[in-house]
Amino acid sequence: MTDCLKNCESTVINECVPVDLMCEYATDPLGIDIAKPRFSWKTVCNRRGMKQTSYQILVAKSLEMLEQDIGEMWDSGKVESGISIGVVYGGKPLENRKCYWWKVRIWDEEGNVSCYSKAAKFETAFLDASEWKAQWIACLITKPGSCMFRREFRIDREITQARAYITGLGYYELRINGNKVGDHVLDPGWTDYTKRVLYSTYDVTNNLKIGMNAIGVILGNGWHCFSETEERSKCIPQMLLQLHINYADGEEEIIVSDRRSGWYASSDSPIVQNSIYNGETYDARLEKTGWDMAGFDMNGKDQGSWDLPLIVEGPGGELRAQALEPIKVISDIKPIRVTNPAPGIYVYDMGQNFAGWAKIRVKGDRGTVVTMKFAEVLYEDGTVNRENLRTARQLDTYILKGEGVEVYEPRFTYHGFRYVQLEGFPGEPDINTITGRVVRSSVEPIGSFSCSNTLVNQIHRNVVWTESNNLHSVPTDCPQRDERLGWLNDMTVRAEEAVFNFNLARLYSKWMDDITDAQGEKTGAITDVAPFIRYGGRPADPVASSYLIFPWLMYLHYGDIKVIETHYENMKKWVSYMSGLAGEDYIINYSRIGDWAPPFAQAIEGSVGASAISAITPGALISTGYYYYNAVLMAKFAKVLGRAEEAVEYEELADKIKEAMNNTFFDRDTNNYGPGNQASNVFPLYLGIVPEENKQAVLDNLINDIVKNDTHITTGNLCTKYIIEVLTEMGRVDVAYALVTQTTYPSWGYMISKGATTIWERWEYVTGGKLIEMASHNHPMYGSVGAWFYKYLAGINVNEEGPGFSKFTIKPYMPDGLDFAEGSVKTMLGVVLSRWKRNDKALNMEVAVPCNSTAKICVPVPGDAKGKFIIKEGGRSLWQEGKFTGNAAGVAKAIEEDGYICFETGSGEYHFECIW
């Protein structure tokens, strides 16, 4: 048990204690701007079946008060509730820029009370926008490179606390007294800056010193000026900074960005060019040593031109604290080989396709130009093939200053690549010359999966890498070419895989705001991409159901009701817009994307997206199907929010759409939807609109088409997810498993056979030719298969009656040829684990159910055993001769259910054995 238990009084239980306290999904968050934040906690317990029945939260202004069990800001009292996720603060109004301490204790189902948890804290930033006194400033001279700002100030007293609140567009780096502050990169997170601008809070107490101090800020173009052809005056890089210094004598000093208090700006930066798409050029000869330190001589030789900054309007968006995880350098990757395909050209194979950049070590003469070109594939001659980048250059250039060993990595760009082509290097580089830097939003990995099939394990690994490579404050479609956008159609199927592998509560909440920011104020139409730039349109294609799927997944996986409350009215507007598209017949004919990017033979040659439109699957079937899906989700949202009348209205709408789809697309003579291809039949089965008496016939047609195509998929990015899930749930896991483990084109195994370490954008292996315009080799949409590993092979399934995994089901499917599988997910309540292993005589299952959860654990039984099997738990008989014997603690009851014996359990670790 934790140290907290050592201090518990004798009257409290020594079995359970709250741990892992979080405020707004973060541990001890610094700089939140939410007036009523939400609290969550897990519980550690050493007995089965523990359930929280009540809680008490204390919030205080100081740790000292909290240690005396005094919550002068909020004492919730004993609240009868089993909820431990998203408990809303209900105390006195919080103040700007204050730190608060909190703790919680709980009561169990027997009335026992735990000791209080260890103390946690949270600190507010600007709850009131009027607290901002700083002004947006920019460089007097605008060049395509970077802008630098500096300011000196004196401190002559002891400091108790200092906080820097800063944003810079497109990106910034904050430095104090010669050192970078914090570990964020590519900050702030990307938004529509005319709607919202995110700022970060840094604790800079230890960065300051008695005497003279200096602040330095470097700006990059980022998404604010992503196009080098755009008129510079319309996207001028700019920054906003406010530094609060609290002294031991009780006084406070505020330093703000402005024109009159000692700030200077220069566009004579060594970063002479920077672009998200094109890379960065760094001329080390232009470095100004000490520019971010006190005493720097701005008038000295070669120190550039320093002038007073300009006051600018700012982008216009509301300033909001950055609530999502910042982008960081996550890890380093060492190359696995280096080749020399031509004189002066060295190609590094990193062994993994990833997002980030390369760090280089080099020594040479002043003015030597070294370039790094980034690519995902190679030409036959061993040089990098960059044709799929379209207009993106993905090129970093370093110009040496000639002063010994120099180390360079970019600040304001990132790339998607496996290969680095090094040119202009003085001498002969070695394997250690280049180091890969993995860069993404620093979301927590929460899922793990493995099984006895090495191909499945590699597919899972590729899915996880691809997903992680496309988390850069926005869930992007790719990290390499001139796109890198948040496409809603991809997320419609990709999102579920992602929430099994990563904690995306904060990032998804932010992206929901991005979608709403782009929504039409008059029409309610959302956009194909968010933030809304470059590609896609408004209205979005109806396949953009991710706008509703996101809140539903967040409710199921995180128990988050707030995201539904926040966006409910806007989601209504989108569904209302779709109703307008449908008209009186409830059929939506508007379709631009549909079941995107099926195998080339199934597509319209020459269609948009380099032949990505299905030639067979009717766009109206897909669009109308998502209209139905949205109506179903809106009914669920309405029920969650207690809007019973609206729930009925949406259920009635769903019924009408269902009837219209069956009347329009279903041929009852042939039992086919549309032309009867895989996508056309599987989508209605997934939606659950197929008449009961026709389900088996439609399934048979689906399987016949799979067989006709030599056990290959013919679906695009959307229906690929549905086909393996429908087959599994309708009793044909054998066919689903055969599709997943297929190794010839088109399949995930085919990608791996071609050396893929990530998932491709399309089923074809494209290195040139007519499909090259849409040939990302790092694209998560076909990674939707990753959810199947967790939900079906490991058998971990959420339950909408118990959101946040307060109730869930373990029901693994075991295809022939698979002898072992395990999956785990770190949920808001604790780790859920499902592990199984079998042989000819027995099946062993291990399951972990977190405290404050209940589970339905379904143990598969052999179909040919004819009831002659025994199920034990922990060595004790649970099921024998067709009856529940009930001899295990924590197991409430059992029922026989379609090839499974399902046990209802409380929390705890369980070890089942089925012997036949």
Short mmCIF file of C-alpha atoms in Angstrom, two decimals, residues 423-803:
data_model
loop_
_atom_site.label_atom_id
_atom_site.label_comp_id
_atom_site.label_asym_id
_atom_site.label_seq_id
_atom_site.Cartn_x
_atom_site.Cartn_y
_atom_site.Cartn_z
CA GLU A 423 24.98 15.97 -48.95
CA GLY A 424 27.83 18.45 -48.72
CA PHE A 425 29.27 16.84 -45.60
CA PRO A 426 32.96 17.71 -45.07
CA GLY A 427 34.80 14.42 -44.95
CA GLU A 428 33.18 11.02 -44.48
CA PRO A 429 30.30 10.74 -42.00
CA ASP A 430 29.77 7.67 -39.83
CA ILE A 431 26.73 5.96 -38.34
CA ASN A 432 26.77 8.37 -35.37
CA THR A 433 26.74 11.54 -37.45
CA ILE A 434 22.93 11.63 -37.53
CA THR A 435 20.41 10.91 -34.77
CA GLY A 436 16.68 10.72 -35.41
CA ARG A 437 14.45 12.74 -33.07
CA VAL A 438 10.88 11.44 -32.65
CA VAL A 439 8.52 14.40 -32.24
CA ARG A 440 4.79 14.35 -31.44
CA SER A 441 2.20 15.52 -28.97
CA SER A 442 3.30 14.08 -25.65
CA VAL A 443 0.14 12.05 -25.08
CA GLU A 444 0.51 9.00 -22.86
CA PRO A 445 0.62 5.54 -24.49
CA ILE A 446 -2.00 3.52 -22.59
CA GLY A 447 -2.52 0.34 -24.63
CA SER A 448 -0.54 -2.80 -25.31
CA PHE A 449 -1.29 -5.84 -27.44
CA SER A 450 0.53 -8.99 -28.47
CA CYS A 451 -0.36 -12.47 -29.68
CA SER A 452 1.15 -15.66 -31.01
CA ASN A 453 1.04 -14.45 -34.64
CA THR A 454 4.13 -12.42 -35.51
CA LEU A 455 2.47 -10.83 -38.53
CA VAL A 456 -0.41 -9.53 -36.40
CA ASN A 457 2.10 -8.18 -33.90
CA GLN A 458 3.92 -6.33 -36.67
CA ILE A 459 0.66 -4.88 -38.00
CA HIS A 460 -0.15 -3.66 -34.47
CA ARG A 461 3.32 -2.13 -34.16
CA ASN A 462 2.91 -0.38 -37.52
CA VAL A 463 -0.51 0.95 -36.47
CA VAL A 464 0.83 2.40 -33.22
CA TRP A 465 3.78 4.06 -34.94
CA THR A 466 1.52 5.53 -37.63
CA GLU A 467 -0.93 6.90 -35.10
CA SER A 468 1.81 8.42 -32.97
CA ASN A 469 3.44 10.00 -36.02
CA ASN A 470 0.23 11.88 -36.73
CA LEU A 471 -0.45 13.48 -33.37
CA HIS A 472 0.80 17.06 -33.60
CA SER A 473 -1.82 18.99 -31.59
CA VAL A 474 -4.14 17.92 -34.41
CA PRO A 475 -4.75 14.31 -35.50
CA THR A 476 -3.17 14.70 -38.93
CA ASP A 477 -3.49 12.50 -41.98
CA CYS A 478 0.23 12.36 -42.75
CA PRO A 479 3.49 13.94 -41.54
CA GLN A 480 5.49 14.33 -44.74
CA ARG A 481 3.88 15.98 -47.79
CA ASP A 482 2.29 19.41 -48.27
CA GLU A 483 -0.81 18.46 -46.28
CA ARG A 484 -0.57 17.24 -42.64
CA LEU A 485 -4.17 18.17 -41.94
CA GLY A 486 -6.91 17.00 -39.62
CA TRP A 487 -9.21 15.16 -42.03
CA LEU A 488 -12.55 14.26 -40.45
CA ASN A 489 -13.26 11.40 -42.84
CA ASP A 490 -10.09 9.55 -41.77
CA MET A 491 -10.93 10.06 -38.11
CA THR A 492 -14.39 8.53 -38.52
CA VAL A 493 -12.79 5.08 -38.51
CA ARG A 494 -9.34 5.77 -37.05
CA ALA A 495 -10.44 7.32 -33.76
CA GLU A 496 -11.37 4.10 -31.96
CA GLU A 497 -7.98 2.51 -32.61
CA ALA A 498 -6.34 5.66 -31.31
CA VAL A 499 -8.17 5.75 -27.96
CA PHE A 500 -7.13 2.19 -27.23
CA ASN A 501 -3.48 3.06 -27.81
CA PHE A 502 -3.17 6.60 -26.40
CA ASN A 503 -4.83 8.85 -23.83
CA LEU A 504 -6.36 11.41 -26.17
CA ALA A 505 -8.91 13.02 -23.88
CA ARG A 506 -7.20 16.41 -23.98
CA LEU A 507 -6.12 16.36 -27.63
CA TYR A 508 -9.54 15.23 -28.83
CA SER A 509 -11.29 17.87 -26.70
CA LYS A 510 -9.10 20.49 -28.34
CA TRP A 511 -9.78 19.14 -31.84
CA MET A 512 -13.53 19.18 -31.19
CA ASP A 513 -13.11 22.91 -30.60
CA ASP A 514 -11.22 23.18 -33.90
CA ILE A 515 -14.14 21.57 -35.72
CA THR A 516 -16.65 23.87 -34.05
CA ASP A 517 -14.46 26.89 -34.82
CA ALA A 518 -14.78 26.06 -38.52
CA GLN A 519 -18.52 25.35 -38.45
CA GLY A 520 -20.72 27.61 -40.55
CA GLU A 521 -22.49 30.12 -38.32
CA LYS A 522 -25.55 30.29 -40.54
CA THR A 523 -25.69 26.82 -42.06
CA GLY A 524 -24.26 24.66 -39.28
CA ALA A 525 -22.14 22.86 -41.88
CA ILE A 526 -18.80 21.57 -40.66
CA THR A 527 -15.64 21.28 -42.78
CA ASP A 528 -13.68 18.36 -44.18
CA VAL A 529 -10.54 19.43 -42.33
CA ALA A 530 -10.02 21.28 -39.06
CA PRO A 531 -8.45 23.75 -38.67
CA PHE A 532 -9.88 24.69 -42.03
CA ILE A 533 -7.12 25.45 -44.54
CA ARG A 534 -5.78 24.28 -47.91
CA TYR A 535 -7.92 21.24 -48.69
CA GLY A 536 -11.47 20.06 -48.24
CA GLY A 537 -14.64 22.06 -48.26
CA ARG A 538 -17.62 23.23 -46.26
CA PRO A 539 -19.98 21.45 -46.13
CA ALA A 540 -17.93 18.44 -45.24
CA ASP A 541 -18.71 15.16 -46.91
CA PRO A 542 -21.31 13.35 -44.76
CA VAL A 543 -18.69 10.70 -43.96
CA ALA A 544 -17.27 13.22 -41.46
CA SER A 545 -19.14 11.54 -38.63
CA SER A 546 -16.04 11.85 -36.45
CA TYR A 547 -17.60 15.09 -35.19
CA LEU A 548 -20.11 12.91 -33.31
CA ILE A 549 -18.01 9.78 -32.90
CA PHE A 550 -15.33 11.66 -30.94
CA PRO A 551 -17.67 12.73 -28.09
CA TRP A 552 -19.17 9.24 -27.99
CA LEU A 553 -15.76 7.59 -27.71
CA MET A 554 -14.72 10.10 -25.05
CA TYR A 555 -17.86 9.32 -23.09
CA LEU A 556 -17.31 5.55 -23.38
CA HIS A 557 -13.58 5.52 -22.69
CA TYR A 558 -13.14 8.48 -20.35
CA GLY A 559 -16.61 8.95 -18.89
CA ASP A 560 -16.54 12.50 -20.29
CA ILE A 561 -19.97 14.13 -20.34
CA LYS A 562 -18.69 17.70 -20.65
CA VAL A 563 -17.62 17.27 -24.29
CA ILE A 564 -21.17 16.18 -25.14
CA GLU A 565 -22.66 19.10 -23.23
CA THR A 566 -20.27 21.58 -24.84
CA HIS A 567 -20.89 20.53 -28.44
CA TYR A 568 -24.44 19.19 -28.33
CA GLU A 569 -26.11 22.21 -29.94
CA ASN A 570 -23.43 22.41 -32.64
CA MET A 571 -23.77 18.72 -33.41
CA LYS A 572 -27.53 19.27 -33.71
CA LYS A 573 -26.85 21.98 -36.28
CA TRP A 574 -24.71 19.63 -38.35
CA VAL A 575 -27.35 16.90 -38.30
CA SER A 576 -29.97 19.50 -39.17
CA TYR A 577 -27.85 20.55 -42.15
CA MET A 578 -27.68 16.91 -43.24
CA SER A 579 -31.48 16.72 -42.98
CA GLY A 580 -31.60 19.62 -45.38
CA LEU A 581 -29.37 17.73 -47.79
CA ALA A 582 -31.60 14.68 -47.55
CA GLY A 583 -34.94 16.35 -48.10
CA GLU A 584 -38.25 14.54 -47.81
CA ASP A 585 -36.97 11.14 -48.99
CA TYR A 586 -34.25 10.94 -46.27
CA ILE A 587 -31.62 10.02 -48.85
CA ILE A 588 -28.44 12.11 -49.16
CA ASN A 589 -27.04 12.08 -52.67
CA TYR A 590 -24.27 14.54 -51.86
CA SER A 591 -20.99 12.61 -51.85
CA ARG A 592 -17.47 13.67 -52.70
CA ILE A 593 -15.42 11.16 -50.73
CA GLY A 594 -17.47 8.06 -49.95
CA ASP A 595 -15.59 4.85 -49.13
CA TRP A 596 -12.29 6.47 -50.01
CA ALA A 597 -9.27 4.85 -51.69
CA PRO A 598 -10.32 1.25 -52.33
CA PRO A 599 -7.94 -0.95 -54.35
CA PHE A 600 -7.19 0.64 -57.70
CA ALA A 601 -9.30 -1.84 -59.67
CA GLN A 602 -12.34 -0.82 -57.60
CA ALA A 603 -11.82 2.93 -58.14
CA ILE A 604 -12.68 5.44 -60.84
CA GLU A 605 -9.44 5.92 -62.74
CA GLY A 606 -8.46 9.56 -62.86
CA SER A 607 -10.85 10.60 -60.08
CA VAL A 608 -9.77 13.00 -57.35
CA GLY A 609 -7.15 11.84 -54.90
CA ALA A 610 -5.25 10.06 -57.66
CA SER A 611 -8.11 7.68 -58.47
CA ALA A 612 -9.45 7.43 -54.92
CA ILE A 613 -13.22 7.48 -55.56
CA SER A 614 -14.94 4.10 -55.51
CA ALA A 615 -16.32 3.05 -58.88
CA ILE A 616 -18.70 0.56 -57.31
CA THR A 617 -19.91 1.64 -53.85
CA PRO A 618 -22.73 4.21 -54.22
CA GLY A 619 -21.78 7.49 -52.59
CA ALA A 620 -25.43 8.03 -51.62
CA LEU A 621 -25.43 4.76 -49.67
CA ILE A 622 -22.39 5.82 -47.67
CA SER A 623 -23.60 9.40 -47.09
CA THR A 624 -27.08 8.32 -46.03
CA GLY A 625 -25.63 5.61 -43.82
CA TYR A 626 -23.67 8.19 -41.88
CA TYR A 627 -26.78 10.38 -41.67
CA TYR A 628 -28.47 7.42 -39.96
CA TYR A 629 -25.43 6.81 -37.72
CA ASN A 630 -25.46 10.47 -36.64
CA ALA A 631 -29.15 10.32 -35.77
CA VAL A 632 -28.49 7.25 -33.61
CA LEU A 633 -25.62 9.02 -31.84
CA MET A 634 -27.69 12.16 -31.28
CA ALA A 635 -30.36 10.04 -29.60
CA LYS A 636 -27.69 8.60 -27.31
CA PHE A 637 -26.35 12.07 -26.50
CA ALA A 638 -29.82 13.33 -25.70
CA LYS A 639 -30.37 10.44 -23.29
CA VAL A 640 -27.03 11.08 -21.56
CA LEU A 641 -28.02 14.73 -21.09
CA GLY A 642 -31.52 13.85 -19.90
CA ARG A 643 -33.27 15.30 -22.94
CA ALA A 644 -35.84 12.55 -23.30
CA GLU A 645 -38.07 14.26 -25.88
CA GLU A 646 -35.15 15.01 -28.19
CA ALA A 647 -33.92 11.44 -27.82
CA VAL A 648 -37.27 10.19 -29.10
CA GLU A 649 -37.16 12.64 -32.00
CA TYR A 650 -33.74 11.41 -33.09
CA GLU A 651 -34.77 7.77 -32.71
CA GLU A 652 -37.75 8.45 -34.95
CA LEU A 653 -35.48 10.19 -37.46
CA ALA A 654 -33.14 7.19 -37.44
CA ASP A 655 -36.08 4.84 -38.09
CA LYS A 656 -37.17 6.91 -41.08
CA ILE A 657 -33.66 6.95 -42.53
CA LYS A 658 -33.37 3.21 -41.98
CA GLU A 659 -36.62 2.60 -43.84
CA ALA A 660 -35.57 4.88 -46.68
CA MET A 661 -32.19 3.15 -47.03
CA ASN A 662 -33.77 -0.27 -47.21
CA ASN A 663 -36.36 0.91 -49.73
CA THR A 664 -33.76 2.63 -51.88
CA PHE A 665 -30.68 0.40 -51.74
CA PHE A 666 -31.79 -3.10 -50.68
CA ASP A 667 -32.78 -5.74 -53.23
CA ARG A 668 -34.79 -8.31 -51.32
CA ASP A 669 -34.62 -10.78 -54.19
CA THR A 670 -30.82 -10.92 -54.26
CA ASN A 671 -30.22 -9.86 -50.63
CA ASN A 672 -27.76 -7.25 -51.78
CA TYR A 673 -27.37 -3.58 -51.03
CA GLY A 674 -26.40 -1.54 -54.06
CA PRO A 675 -24.37 -3.62 -56.49
CA GLY A 676 -23.57 -6.20 -53.79
CA ASN A 677 -19.87 -5.46 -53.37
CA GLN A 678 -18.20 -5.78 -49.98
CA ALA A 679 -18.60 -2.17 -48.88
CA SER A 680 -22.24 -1.93 -49.96
CA ASN A 681 -23.24 -5.01 -47.97
CA VAL A 682 -21.08 -4.64 -44.91
CA PHE A 683 -21.99 -1.02 -44.10
CA PRO A 684 -25.72 -1.74 -43.58
CA LEU A 685 -24.78 -4.80 -41.51
CA TYR A 686 -22.53 -2.63 -39.34
CA LEU A 687 -25.24 0.00 -38.94
CA GLY A 688 -27.75 -2.67 -37.95
CA ILE A 689 -30.38 -1.68 -40.51
CA VAL A 690 -30.61 -5.03 -42.33
CA PRO A 691 -33.99 -6.74 -41.68
CA GLU A 692 -33.50 -9.62 -39.25
CA GLU A 693 -34.75 -12.23 -41.67
CA ASN A 694 -32.22 -11.11 -44.32
CA LYS A 695 -29.08 -10.74 -42.20
CA GLN A 696 -27.65 -14.19 -42.84
CA ALA A 697 -28.24 -13.94 -46.58
CA VAL A 698 -26.52 -10.54 -46.75
CA LEU A 699 -23.64 -11.95 -44.72
CA ASP A 700 -23.41 -14.92 -47.08
CA ASN A 701 -23.22 -12.54 -50.04
CA LEU A 702 -20.46 -10.61 -48.29
CA ILE A 703 -18.46 -13.79 -47.68
CA ASN A 704 -19.02 -15.00 -51.24
CA ASP A 705 -17.54 -11.75 -52.52
CA ILE A 706 -14.52 -12.14 -50.24
CA VAL A 707 -14.01 -15.69 -51.53
CA LYS A 708 -14.47 -14.50 -55.12
CA ASN A 709 -11.61 -12.07 -54.51
CA ASP A 710 -9.32 -14.83 -53.18
CA THR A 711 -9.87 -13.74 -49.56
CA HIS A 712 -8.97 -10.11 -50.15
CA ILE A 713 -10.53 -6.85 -49.14
CA THR A 714 -12.05 -4.60 -51.82
CA THR A 715 -13.12 -1.85 -49.41
CA GLY A 716 -11.86 1.69 -48.91
CA ASN A 717 -10.77 3.48 -45.77
CA LEU A 718 -14.20 3.42 -44.07
CA CYS A 719 -15.65 0.00 -44.70
CA THR A 720 -12.34 -1.78 -44.11
CA LYS A 721 -12.89 -1.21 -40.39
CA TYR A 722 -16.43 -2.50 -40.56
CA ILE A 723 -15.81 -5.65 -42.58
CA ILE A 724 -13.57 -7.39 -40.06
CA GLU A 725 -15.75 -6.34 -37.12
CA VAL A 726 -19.02 -7.45 -38.74
CA LEU A 727 -17.56 -10.80 -39.78
CA THR A 728 -16.33 -11.41 -36.24
CA GLU A 729 -19.55 -10.48 -34.48
CA MET A 730 -21.64 -12.52 -36.91
CA GLY A 731 -19.73 -15.73 -36.23
CA ARG A 732 -17.08 -15.66 -38.96
CA VAL A 733 -13.95 -14.68 -37.09
CA ASP A 734 -12.18 -17.22 -39.31
CA VAL A 735 -12.80 -15.07 -42.38
CA ALA A 736 -11.91 -11.86 -40.54
CA TYR A 737 -8.65 -13.39 -39.33
CA ALA A 738 -7.84 -14.61 -42.84
CA LEU A 739 -8.29 -11.07 -44.17
CA VAL A 740 -6.14 -9.55 -41.43
CA THR A 741 -3.35 -12.07 -41.92
CA GLN A 742 -3.42 -11.98 -45.73
CA THR A 743 0.04 -11.26 -47.17
CA THR A 744 -0.68 -10.55 -50.84
CA TYR A 745 -2.12 -7.39 -52.37
CA PRO A 746 -4.27 -5.79 -51.10
CA SER A 747 -3.57 -6.35 -47.40
CA TRP A 748 -1.66 -5.11 -44.38
CA GLY A 749 0.66 -8.08 -44.77
CA TYR A 750 1.43 -6.94 -48.31
CA MET A 751 2.55 -3.58 -46.93
CA ILE A 752 4.89 -5.37 -44.52
CA SER A 753 6.21 -7.59 -47.30
CA LYS A 754 7.36 -4.38 -48.99
CA GLY A 755 9.25 -3.29 -45.88
CA ALA A 756 6.57 -1.03 -44.36
CA THR A 757 7.06 0.00 -40.75
CA THR A 758 3.92 2.16 -40.84
CA ILE A 759 0.52 1.97 -42.53
CA TRP A 760 0.11 3.30 -46.08
CA GLU A 761 -2.49 5.70 -47.43
CA ARG A 762 -3.60 3.23 -50.06
CA TRP A 763 -3.35 -0.50 -50.60
CA GLU A 764 -0.90 -0.09 -53.50
CA TYR A 765 2.86 0.22 -53.07
CA VAL A 766 3.46 3.49 -54.90
CA THR A 767 6.88 4.99 -55.61
CA GLY A 768 6.03 6.84 -58.79
CA GLY A 769 3.60 7.07 -61.67
CA LYS A 770 0.00 8.21 -61.82
CA LEU A 771 -0.86 7.40 -58.19
CA ILE A 772 2.07 9.31 -56.69
CA GLU A 773 -0.04 12.35 -55.78
CA MET A 774 -1.69 10.26 -53.08
CA ALA A 775 0.99 7.89 -51.83
CA SER A 776 1.72 8.64 -48.19
CA HIS A 777 3.55 5.76 -46.52
CA ASN A 778 2.60 7.01 -43.06
CA HIS A 779 -1.19 7.34 -42.99
CA PRO A 780 -3.39 6.11 -40.10
CA MET A 781 -6.78 5.64 -41.76
CA TYR A 782 -6.21 1.94 -42.57
CA GLY A 783 -4.84 1.60 -39.06
CA SER A 784 -8.45 1.23 -37.94
CA VAL A 785 -7.71 -2.51 -37.77
CA GLY A 786 -5.92 -1.76 -34.49
CA ALA A 787 -9.22 -1.52 -32.63
CA TRP A 788 -10.06 -5.09 -33.72
CA PHE A 789 -7.00 -6.42 -31.91
CA TYR A 790 -8.19 -4.97 -28.60
CA LYS A 791 -11.95 -5.50 -29.00
CA TYR A 792 -11.97 -8.99 -30.47
CA LEU A 793 -8.67 -10.84 -30.10
CA ALA A 794 -8.10 -9.53 -26.57
CA GLY A 795 -11.85 -9.06 -26.12
CA ILE A 796 -11.84 -5.71 -24.30
CA ASN A 797 -15.10 -3.84 -24.88
CA VAL A 798 -16.55 -0.73 -23.28
CA ASN A 799 -20.16 -0.63 -22.08
CA GLU A 800 -22.28 2.46 -22.62
CA GLU A 801 -24.20 1.65 -19.42
CA GLY A 802 -20.93 2.07 -17.51
CA PRO A 803 -18.87 4.80 -19.23
#
